Amino acid sequence: MKGADADFIIIGSGPAGVSAAFPLIAAGRRVLMLDAGNDLGSQEESRSVRILGSDLESLRVDDGSSPKLQTPVSRGIVERFRRDSGIAGAGFMPIGSLARGGLSNIWGAQISYLDAEDIADWPIDIASLQRSYERISQRIGISRNADFTESANEQPVLPLGATAAHILQRHKVAKPVDGSFRLFPAVNAMLSQARPGRAACDLRGDCLYGCPSGAIYNSRQDLLLLRKSPHFRLLDNMRAVSLARNAGWTVGTADGLSFSAPRIILAAGVLGTAALLADHLPLEEQGLRLLNSPTLAIPLLSPARLLRSSTPTHSLAQLGLSLCYGGGTSDYVTGAIYEVGSLPAQSFINRMPLGRKAGRAAFETIAGSLLVATIYYPGDQSRSYIHRDATTGRSLIIRGGFADGFEIRAEALKKALRREWKRLGLIQLPGASLAEPGVDAHFAGTLPMGASGPSGTSADGELNLHPGLHIVDGSIIPDLSSKYITMTIMANADRIAHRLAETEAKPAL
């Protein structure tokens, strides 16, 4: 194609975008990445600014969202996305990122892998996904929590907090006979051993504030390596706003610039990709189905740990859990348990029926015995749709909701979990709440692989009716289990990019 700026243009620098870039440049393809963000900002900020915010954002009135969404860095990313993306929510919190590194700036970093049953209806095989899982795991660095300092093969692991270790030991002593409930050390994309350019976790508890040591994986870290390749070019502050078909595809930016390539790879996140494709998809009437994971947050107290001090640990997930609630292959929930003492104190103090000073004193007294469990349902329990905003005709609005009968299932789950908490010596405290749809930021299913019609995509993520337009983010994941989805999105992007590198002829120089 004459005048093409690259063989492939990738839109977005998040986990999916960088995962697609590596196989393509390794095959000698010219890759241009357009990113709405840049390298300026967080690395230049002091610790106090990262934690409190330049305008003391951390002291704002609690908005009821997850603690990780109330840190200054998270507020800045989410608020910019809402302002610039033109996406609004009605009973739905639209979460996306236009920052360098995408949502990896504010993700929970917990790792899950799908199995053959999870992808039984996908148009791909588990072996190809597993190969990509392995490649991604090696690249990003993964560590397991444990209640000892070294694993059996003498590799360092990250220490469990004292309360999490106590609960895990209780579970080992009295596991459910039927195996319906599982509790295990969480696996996180965080380093226990330093790598070039990234330090090991220092257990300072800065996990939600940008992790200045680089221990937590952020796709910005991969850009340093990608930029060393002569086949890769990254352009800052290039927010893509339009796609036009010609001999290939042309991307228009908010600044009025344009870039062309035979093939475009969309890695802008599910909501960002939907906005870019709005003129190419049927969004009338029912709208575009959006899968998300209904999320339940449950505060827990361990009486055995009352008045005992916390131990140094990180503030990501300490334990992972799963609970089967039905006979179907997808009838299970997963989740994580966090130690409250390692989370931002202000999020909890703001919710106490006490003054700030008394609330802080009370929190510091009991924090070492408090845990928070987050529980995720599969996406089939959500009912959310993306529509055009009737008032503007161009911007999008997401209407969120739950599947019929979900409230009954949620109450049944709470009851089943109470039995497990009791077995573990935990007391479920008042305040268990179902989050507003969207807060989970586990999005999928808008442009599913293997589906027919204008909103479906091929096994290679190519949009039906639009050859040369590939999607590699969560949009093309056909269904959403309750497992954490980011690792699978990255692996699927890697799988697709390897396919494209193999099947697309290398252009003559």
Coordinates of C-alpha atoms in Angstrom, one line a residue:
M1 CA 0.0 0.0 0.0
K2 CA 1.7 3.2 -1.2
G3 CA 2.2 5.8 1.5
A4 CA 1.6 3.5 4.4
D5 CA 3.1 4.6 7.7
A6 CA 3.6 1.0 8.9
D7 CA 2.6 -2.5 8.2
F8 CA 0.5 -2.5 11.4
I9 CA -0.8 0.4 13.5
I10 CA -1.6 -0.5 17.1
I11 CA -3.9 1.8 19.0
G12 CA -3.2 1.7 22.7
S13 CA -0.2 1.0 24.9
G14 CA -1.9 -1.1 27.5
P15 CA -1.3 -4.8 28.2
A16 CA -3.0 -6.0 25.0
G17 CA -1.2 -3.5 22.7
V18 CA 2.3 -4.4 23.8
S19 CA 1.5 -8.1 23.8
A20 CA 0.5 -7.8 20.1
A21 CA 3.6 -5.7 19.3
F22 CA 6.3 -8.1 20.3
P23 CA 5.5 -11.0 17.9
L24 CA 5.1 -8.6 15.0
I25 CA 8.4 -6.8 15.4
A26 CA 10.1 -10.1 16.0
A27 CA 8.9 -11.1 12.6
G28 CA 10.3 -7.9 11.0
R29 CA 6.9 -6.1 10.6
R30 CA 6.9 -2.3 10.9
V31 CA 4.7 -1.4 13.8
L32 CA 3.4 2.1 14.7
M33 CA 1.8 2.5 18.1
L34 CA -0.4 5.5 18.7
D35 CA -0.9 6.3 22.3
A36 CA -3.1 9.0 23.9
G37 CA -0.7 9.2 26.9
N38 CA 3.0 10.0 27.4
D39 CA 5.9 9.4 29.7
L40 CA 5.5 12.5 31.8
G41 CA 4.0 12.6 35.3
S42 CA 4.1 9.9 38.0
Q43 CA 7.8 9.1 38.0
E44 CA 8.6 12.7 38.8
E45 CA 6.2 12.9 41.8
S46 CA 7.2 12.7 45.4
R47 CA 5.7 9.9 47.6
S48 CA 3.4 12.4 49.4
V49 CA 2.0 13.7 46.2
R50 CA 1.4 10.2 44.9
I51 CA -0.4 9.2 48.1
L52 CA -2.3 12.5 48.9
G53 CA -2.6 14.0 45.4
S54 CA -1.5 17.4 44.2
D55 CA -4.9 18.7 45.3
L56 CA -5.3 16.4 48.3
E57 CA -7.6 14.1 46.2
S58 CA -7.2 11.3 48.7
L59 CA -9.1 13.4 51.3
R60 CA -12.2 13.8 49.1
V61 CA -15.5 12.4 50.4
D62 CA -15.7 8.6 49.8
D63 CA -17.7 7.9 46.6
G64 CA -18.3 4.3 47.5
S65 CA -16.0 2.8 44.8
S66 CA -13.1 0.4 45.3
P67 CA -10.2 1.8 47.4
K68 CA -7.9 1.3 44.3
L69 CA -10.2 3.7 42.3
Q70 CA -9.9 6.4 45.0
T71 CA -6.1 7.0 44.8
P72 CA -4.9 10.1 43.1
V73 CA -3.4 8.2 40.1
S74 CA -6.7 6.3 39.6
R75 CA -8.9 9.3 39.9
G76 CA -6.8 11.1 37.3
I77 CA -6.9 8.2 34.8
V78 CA -10.6 7.5 35.2
E79 CA -11.7 11.1 35.2
R80 CA -9.7 11.9 32.0
F81 CA -11.2 8.9 30.3
R82 CA -14.7 10.0 31.1
R83 CA -14.0 13.5 30.0
D84 CA -12.3 12.8 26.7
S85 CA -13.9 9.5 25.6
G86 CA -17.5 10.8 25.3
I87 CA -18.8 7.7 27.1
A88 CA -21.3 8.1 29.9
G89 CA -23.0 5.6 32.2
A90 CA -26.5 5.1 33.4
G91 CA -26.3 2.6 36.3
F92 CA -22.8 1.9 35.1
M93 CA -19.4 3.3 35.9
P94 CA -17.4 3.5 32.6
I95 CA -13.8 2.8 33.4
G96 CA -11.1 3.1 30.8
S97 CA -7.7 4.7 30.4
L98 CA -6.0 7.1 28.0
A99 CA -2.8 7.0 30.0
R100 CA 0.5 5.5 28.9
G101 CA 0.2 1.8 29.9
G102 CA -3.6 1.8 29.8
L103 CA -5.4 0.1 32.7
S104 CA -2.2 -1.6 33.9
N105 CA -1.7 1.6 35.8
I106 CA -4.6 0.7 38.2
W107 CA -5.1 -3.0 37.8
G108 CA -5.2 -5.4 40.7
A109 CA -2.4 -7.5 39.1
Q110 CA -3.9 -10.8 40.1
I111 CA -3.2 -13.7 37.7
S112 CA -5.7 -16.3 36.5
Y113 CA -5.6 -18.9 33.7
L114 CA -8.6 -20.2 31.8
D115 CA -8.8 -24.0 31.2
A116 CA -10.4 -26.0 28.4
E117 CA -13.8 -25.9 29.9
D118 CA -13.7 -22.2 30.2
I119 CA -13.1 -21.8 26.5
A120 CA -15.2 -24.7 25.2
D121 CA -17.3 -22.4 23.0
W122 CA -14.4 -20.3 21.7
P123 CA -13.1 -20.8 18.1
I124 CA -9.6 -21.5 19.4
D125 CA -7.9 -24.4 21.2
I126 CA -6.5 -24.4 24.7
A127 CA -3.0 -25.4 23.5
S128 CA -2.5 -22.2 21.6
L129 CA -3.7 -20.1 24.5
Q130 CA -1.4 -22.0 26.9
R131 CA 1.6 -21.3 24.7
S132 CA 0.8 -17.6 24.9
Y133 CA 0.2 -17.8 28.6
E134 CA 3.8 -19.1 29.0
R135 CA 5.3 -16.4 26.9
I136 CA 3.4 -13.6 28.8
S137 CA 4.3 -15.1 32.2
Q138 CA 8.0 -15.1 31.4
R139 CA 7.8 -11.5 30.1
I140 CA 5.9 -9.8 32.9
G141 CA 7.2 -11.6 36.0
I142 CA 4.8 -13.4 38.4
S143 CA 5.2 -14.2 42.1
R144 CA 3.2 -16.4 44.4
N145 CA 2.4 -15.4 48.0
A146 CA 3.5 -17.9 50.7
D147 CA 3.7 -18.1 54.5
F148 CA 7.5 -18.8 54.2
T149 CA 10.3 -16.9 52.6
E150 CA 11.4 -19.4 49.9
S151 CA 9.6 -21.9 47.8
A152 CA 10.5 -25.6 47.5
N153 CA 12.8 -24.9 44.6
E154 CA 14.5 -22.1 46.6
Q155 CA 13.0 -19.3 44.6
P156 CA 12.0 -16.3 46.7
V157 CA 8.3 -15.7 47.1
L158 CA 6.3 -12.8 48.6
P159 CA 5.4 -13.1 52.2
L160 CA 1.8 -13.5 53.3
G161 CA 0.5 -11.0 55.8
A162 CA 0.0 -12.6 59.3
T163 CA -3.8 -12.5 59.2
A164 CA -3.9 -14.1 55.7
A165 CA -1.5 -16.8 56.8
H166 CA -3.6 -17.5 59.8
I167 CA -6.7 -17.9 57.7
L168 CA -4.9 -20.1 55.1
Q169 CA -3.7 -22.4 57.8
R170 CA -7.3 -22.7 59.2
H171 CA -8.4 -23.7 55.7
K172 CA -5.7 -26.4 55.3
V173 CA -6.8 -28.0 58.6
A174 CA -10.5 -28.2 57.7
K175 CA -11.0 -28.1 54.0
P176 CA -14.6 -28.7 52.7
V177 CA -15.0 -32.4 51.9
D178 CA -16.7 -31.7 48.6
G179 CA -14.0 -29.3 47.4
S180 CA -16.6 -26.7 46.6
F181 CA -14.6 -23.9 48.3
R182 CA -11.0 -23.4 47.6
L183 CA -8.6 -20.9 49.3
F184 CA -5.0 -20.5 48.1
P185 CA -2.1 -18.0 48.0
A186 CA -2.7 -15.4 45.4
V187 CA -0.6 -15.2 42.3
N188 CA 0.3 -11.6 41.3
A189 CA 2.2 -10.0 38.5
M190 CA 4.8 -8.6 40.9
L191 CA 8.5 -9.3 41.2
S192 CA 10.0 -11.0 44.2
Q193 CA 13.4 -10.8 42.5
A194 CA 14.8 -7.7 40.7
R195 CA 15.0 -7.6 36.9
P196 CA 16.8 -5.0 34.8
G197 CA 14.9 -1.7 35.2
R198 CA 12.6 -3.2 37.9
A199 CA 13.2 -3.7 41.6
A200 CA 11.7 -6.5 43.7
C201 CA 8.7 -5.6 45.9
D202 CA 9.9 -3.7 49.0
L203 CA 6.7 -4.3 51.0
R204 CA 6.2 -0.6 51.6
G205 CA 2.5 -0.8 50.7
D206 CA 2.7 1.6 47.8
C207 CA 1.0 -0.9 45.4
L208 CA -2.1 1.3 44.7
Y209 CA -0.1 4.5 44.3
G210 CA 1.9 3.7 41.1
C211 CA 4.5 1.3 42.5
P212 CA 7.6 3.5 42.0
S213 CA 9.9 0.5 42.2
G214 CA 8.4 -1.1 39.2
A215 CA 7.8 -4.3 41.0
I216 CA 4.2 -4.5 39.8
Y217 CA 3.9 -5.1 36.1
N218 CA 2.9 -2.1 34.0
S219 CA 2.9 -2.3 30.2
R220 CA 4.8 1.0 30.1
Q221 CA 7.8 -1.2 31.2
D222 CA 7.6 -3.2 27.9
L223 CA 7.7 0.0 25.8
L224 CA 11.3 0.5 26.8
L225 CA 12.2 -2.8 25.2
L226 CA 9.9 -2.3 22.2
R227 CA 11.5 1.0 21.4
K228 CA 14.9 -0.6 21.0
S229 CA 13.6 -2.3 17.9
P230 CA 14.1 -0.5 14.5
H231 CA 10.7 -2.0 13.5
F232 CA 8.8 -0.2 16.3
R233 CA 7.7 3.4 16.6
L234 CA 5.7 5.0 19.4
L235 CA 3.9 8.4 19.0
D236 CA 2.9 10.2 22.2
N237 CA -0.3 12.2 22.7
M238 CA -2.0 10.7 19.7
R239 CA -5.6 10.0 20.7
A240 CA -7.3 8.1 17.9
V241 CA -10.8 9.4 17.2
S242 CA -11.7 7.9 13.8
L243 CA -11.1 5.0 11.4
A244 CA -11.7 5.2 7.7
R245 CA -11.4 2.5 5.0
N246 CA -9.5 3.2 1.9
A247 CA -6.9 1.0 0.2
G248 CA -6.1 0.0 3.7
W249 CA -7.2 1.9 6.9
T250 CA -6.5 5.4 8.1
V251 CA -6.6 6.5 11.7
G252 CA -7.5 10.1 12.5
T253 CA -6.4 11.7 15.7
A254 CA -7.8 14.4 18.0
D255 CA -5.1 16.8 16.7
G256 CA -6.3 16.4 13.1
L257 CA -3.4 14.1 12.0
S258 CA -3.8 10.8 10.1
F259 CA -1.8 7.6 9.8
S260 CA -2.4 4.7 7.4
A261 CA -1.6 1.0 7.3
P262 CA -2.9 -2.1 5.6
R263 CA -4.0 -3.4 9.0
I264 CA -5.1 -1.8 12.2
I265 CA -4.9 -3.5 15.6
L266 CA -7.3 -2.0 18.2
A267 CA -6.1 -2.4 21.8
A268 CA -7.8 0.6 23.3
G269 CA -9.8 -1.3 25.9
V270 CA -13.3 -2.5 25.5
L271 CA -14.9 0.9 26.0
G272 CA -12.3 2.8 24.0
T273 CA -12.6 0.3 21.1
A274 CA -16.4 0.6 21.1
A275 CA -16.1 4.4 20.8
L276 CA -13.6 4.1 17.9
L277 CA -15.9 1.7 16.1
A278 CA -19.2 3.5 16.8
D279 CA -19.6 4.5 13.1
H280 CA -18.9 0.9 11.9
L281 CA -21.3 -1.0 14.3
P282 CA -25.0 -1.2 14.7
L283 CA -25.7 0.5 18.0
E284 CA -29.4 1.2 17.6
E285 CA -32.3 -0.5 19.3
Q286 CA -30.9 -3.0 21.9
G287 CA -27.3 -1.7 21.6
L288 CA -24.1 -3.6 21.9
R289 CA -24.0 -6.3 24.6
L290 CA -21.2 -5.7 27.2
L291 CA -20.2 -8.4 29.6
N292 CA -18.9 -7.4 33.0
S293 CA -18.5 -9.2 36.3
P294 CA -20.9 -8.4 39.1
T295 CA -18.8 -7.7 42.1
L296 CA -19.4 -8.3 45.8
A297 CA -17.2 -6.7 48.5
I298 CA -17.4 -8.3 52.0
P299 CA -15.6 -7.0 55.2
L300 CA -14.4 -9.7 57.5
L301 CA -13.0 -9.7 61.1
S302 CA -10.6 -12.3 62.5
P303 CA -11.2 -12.3 66.3
A304 CA -8.1 -14.4 66.8
R305 CA -6.0 -11.6 65.3
L306 CA -7.5 -8.7 67.3
L307 CA -5.0 -6.3 68.8
R308 CA -2.1 -8.1 67.1
S309 CA 0.2 -6.1 64.9
S310 CA 0.3 -6.4 61.1
T311 CA 3.4 -7.8 59.4
P312 CA 5.1 -6.1 56.4
T313 CA 3.5 -7.2 53.1
H314 CA 2.2 -5.8 49.9
S315 CA -1.3 -4.4 49.4
L316 CA -2.4 -6.6 46.4
A317 CA -4.4 -9.8 46.9
Q318 CA -3.1 -12.0 49.6
L319 CA -5.3 -15.1 49.0
G320 CA -7.4 -16.3 46.0
L321 CA -10.6 -18.2 46.4
S322 CA -13.3 -20.0 44.4
L323 CA -16.7 -21.3 45.3
C324 CA -19.0 -23.5 43.1
Y325 CA -22.6 -22.5 43.4
G326 CA -24.3 -24.7 40.7
G327 CA -23.9 -27.7 38.4
G328 CA -22.8 -25.8 35.2
T329 CA -19.2 -25.4 34.1
S330 CA -19.4 -21.6 34.6
D331 CA -21.4 -21.8 37.9
Y332 CA -18.6 -20.7 40.1
V333 CA -17.3 -17.4 41.6
T334 CA -13.7 -16.4 42.2
G335 CA -12.3 -13.7 44.3
A336 CA -9.5 -12.4 46.5
I337 CA -8.8 -11.6 50.1
Y338 CA -6.9 -8.5 51.0
E339 CA -5.5 -7.4 54.4
V340 CA -7.1 -4.1 55.3
G341 CA -4.0 -3.0 57.2
S342 CA -2.1 -2.8 53.9
L343 CA -4.8 -0.8 52.1
P344 CA -5.3 3.0 52.1
A345 CA -6.7 3.8 55.6
Q346 CA -8.7 6.8 54.5
S347 CA -11.1 4.6 52.4
F348 CA -12.1 2.8 55.6
I349 CA -12.0 5.7 58.0
N350 CA -14.4 7.7 55.8
R351 CA -17.0 4.9 56.2
M352 CA -16.9 4.7 59.9
P353 CA -19.7 6.5 61.9
L354 CA -17.0 8.4 63.9
G355 CA -15.1 11.6 63.5
R356 CA -11.9 11.5 61.6
K357 CA -9.6 11.4 64.6
A358 CA -11.7 8.8 66.5
G359 CA -12.1 6.8 63.3
R360 CA -8.4 6.7 62.7
A361 CA -7.7 5.5 66.2
A362 CA -10.4 2.8 65.9
F363 CA -9.0 1.7 62.6
E364 CA -5.4 1.5 63.8
T365 CA -6.6 -0.7 66.7
I366 CA -8.4 -3.3 64.7
A367 CA -6.8 -3.0 61.2
G368 CA -4.5 -6.0 61.8
S369 CA -7.5 -8.3 62.2
L370 CA -9.6 -7.0 59.2
L371 CA -9.8 -8.5 55.8
V372 CA -11.8 -7.6 52.7
A373 CA -13.0 -10.2 50.2
T374 CA -14.0 -9.3 46.7
I375 CA -16.1 -11.8 44.9
Y376 CA -16.6 -11.9 41.1
Y377 CA -19.5 -13.5 39.2
P378 CA -19.3 -14.6 35.6
G379 CA -20.3 -12.1 33.0
D380 CA -23.6 -14.0 32.1
Q381 CA -24.9 -12.5 35.4
S382 CA -24.6 -9.0 33.9
R383 CA -27.0 -7.1 31.6
S384 CA -25.2 -4.1 30.3
Y385 CA -25.5 -2.5 26.8
I386 CA -23.7 0.2 24.9
H387 CA -26.0 2.7 23.1
R388 CA -25.6 5.9 21.2
D389 CA -26.6 8.9 23.3
A390 CA -29.9 10.0 21.8
T391 CA -29.2 13.6 22.8
T392 CA -26.0 14.0 20.9
G393 CA -26.3 11.2 18.3
R394 CA -22.5 10.5 18.5
S395 CA -21.4 10.0 22.1
L396 CA -22.1 6.7 23.8
I397 CA -24.0 5.7 26.9
I398 CA -23.7 2.4 28.8
R399 CA -26.8 1.2 30.6
G400 CA -25.9 -1.3 33.3
G401 CA -27.8 -3.9 35.1
F402 CA -27.9 -7.5 36.3
A403 CA -29.4 -10.7 35.0
D404 CA -32.9 -11.7 36.0
G405 CA -32.9 -13.3 39.4
F406 CA -29.3 -12.2 40.1
E407 CA -30.3 -10.7 43.5
I408 CA -31.6 -14.1 44.6
R409 CA -28.4 -15.8 43.6
A410 CA -26.3 -13.1 45.3
E411 CA -28.1 -13.6 48.6
A412 CA -27.7 -17.4 48.3
L413 CA -24.0 -16.9 47.7
K414 CA -23.6 -14.7 50.7
K415 CA -25.3 -17.4 52.8
A416 CA -22.9 -20.1 51.4
L417 CA -19.9 -17.8 52.1
R418 CA -21.0 -17.2 55.6
R419 CA -20.6 -20.9 56.3
E420 CA -17.1 -20.8 54.9
W421 CA -16.2 -17.7 56.9
K422 CA -17.4 -19.4 60.1
R423 CA -15.3 -22.4 59.3
L424 CA -12.3 -20.1 58.9
G425 CA -13.0 -18.4 62.2
L426 CA -14.1 -15.1 60.5
I427 CA -17.0 -12.9 61.2
Q428 CA -18.7 -11.2 58.3
L429 CA -19.2 -7.6 59.3
P430 CA -22.1 -5.3 58.2
G431 CA -21.5 -3.5 55.0
A432 CA -21.2 -6.3 52.4
S433 CA -22.2 -4.5 49.2
L434 CA -22.8 -5.2 45.5
A435 CA -20.7 -2.8 43.4
E436 CA -22.2 -0.6 40.7
P437 CA -21.8 -2.3 37.3
G438 CA -18.6 -1.3 35.7
V439 CA -16.5 -0.8 38.9
D440 CA -15.0 -4.3 38.3
A441 CA -13.5 -3.1 35.0
H442 CA -13.6 -6.7 33.8
F443 CA -15.2 -6.1 30.4
A444 CA -15.6 -8.4 27.5
G445 CA -17.9 -9.8 24.8
T446 CA -18.8 -6.7 22.7
L447 CA -17.2 -8.1 19.5
P448 CA -16.9 -11.8 20.2
M449 CA -14.7 -14.2 18.3
G450 CA -16.6 -16.7 16.3
A451 CA -19.9 -14.7 16.3
S452 CA -21.6 -13.9 13.0
G453 CA -23.0 -10.6 12.0
P454 CA -21.4 -7.1 11.9
S455 CA -20.4 -7.3 15.6
G456 CA -18.6 -10.6 15.4
T457 CA -14.9 -11.3 14.8
S458 CA -12.8 -14.1 13.5
A459 CA -10.5 -16.3 15.5
D460 CA -7.8 -13.7 14.6
G461 CA -9.9 -10.9 15.9
E462 CA -10.7 -9.5 12.5
L463 CA -14.0 -7.6 12.5
N464 CA -16.7 -9.2 10.2
L465 CA -17.4 -7.0 7.2
H466 CA -14.2 -4.9 7.8
P467 CA -11.1 -6.8 6.5
G468 CA -7.9 -5.6 7.9
L469 CA -9.4 -4.3 11.2
H470 CA -8.3 -6.5 14.1
I471 CA -9.2 -6.2 17.8
V472 CA -7.0 -7.8 20.5
D473 CA -8.4 -6.3 23.7
G474 CA -11.2 -7.8 25.9
S475 CA -13.8 -6.9 23.3
I476 CA -13.3 -10.2 21.5
I477 CA -13.4 -12.5 24.5
P478 CA -16.6 -14.4 23.7
D479 CA -17.7 -15.0 27.3
L480 CA -16.5 -13.9 30.7
S481 CA -15.9 -16.4 33.4
S482 CA -15.5 -15.1 37.0
K483 CA -11.7 -15.5 36.7
Y484 CA -9.4 -12.4 36.4
I485 CA -9.3 -11.6 32.7
T486 CA -6.2 -9.5 32.0
M487 CA -3.8 -12.4 31.7
T488 CA -6.1 -14.0 29.1
I489 CA -6.5 -10.8 27.2
M490 CA -2.7 -10.5 26.9
A491 CA -2.3 -14.1 25.9
N492 CA -5.0 -13.9 23.3
A493 CA -3.3 -10.7 21.8
D494 CA 0.0 -12.6 21.7
R495 CA -1.7 -15.5 20.0
I496 CA -3.4 -13.3 17.4
A497 CA -0.2 -11.4 16.7
H498 CA 1.8 -14.6 16.1
R499 CA -0.9 -15.7 13.7
L500 CA -0.7 -12.4 11.8
A501 CA 3.0 -12.6 11.7
E502 CA 2.9 -16.1 10.2
T503 CA 0.1 -15.5 7.7
E504 CA 0.8 -12.0 6.5
A505 CA 3.6 -11.9 3.8
K506 CA 6.5 -9.7 4.8
P507 CA 6.5 -6.7 2.5
A508 CA 9.4 -6.3 0.1
L509 CA 12.0 -3.7 1.2

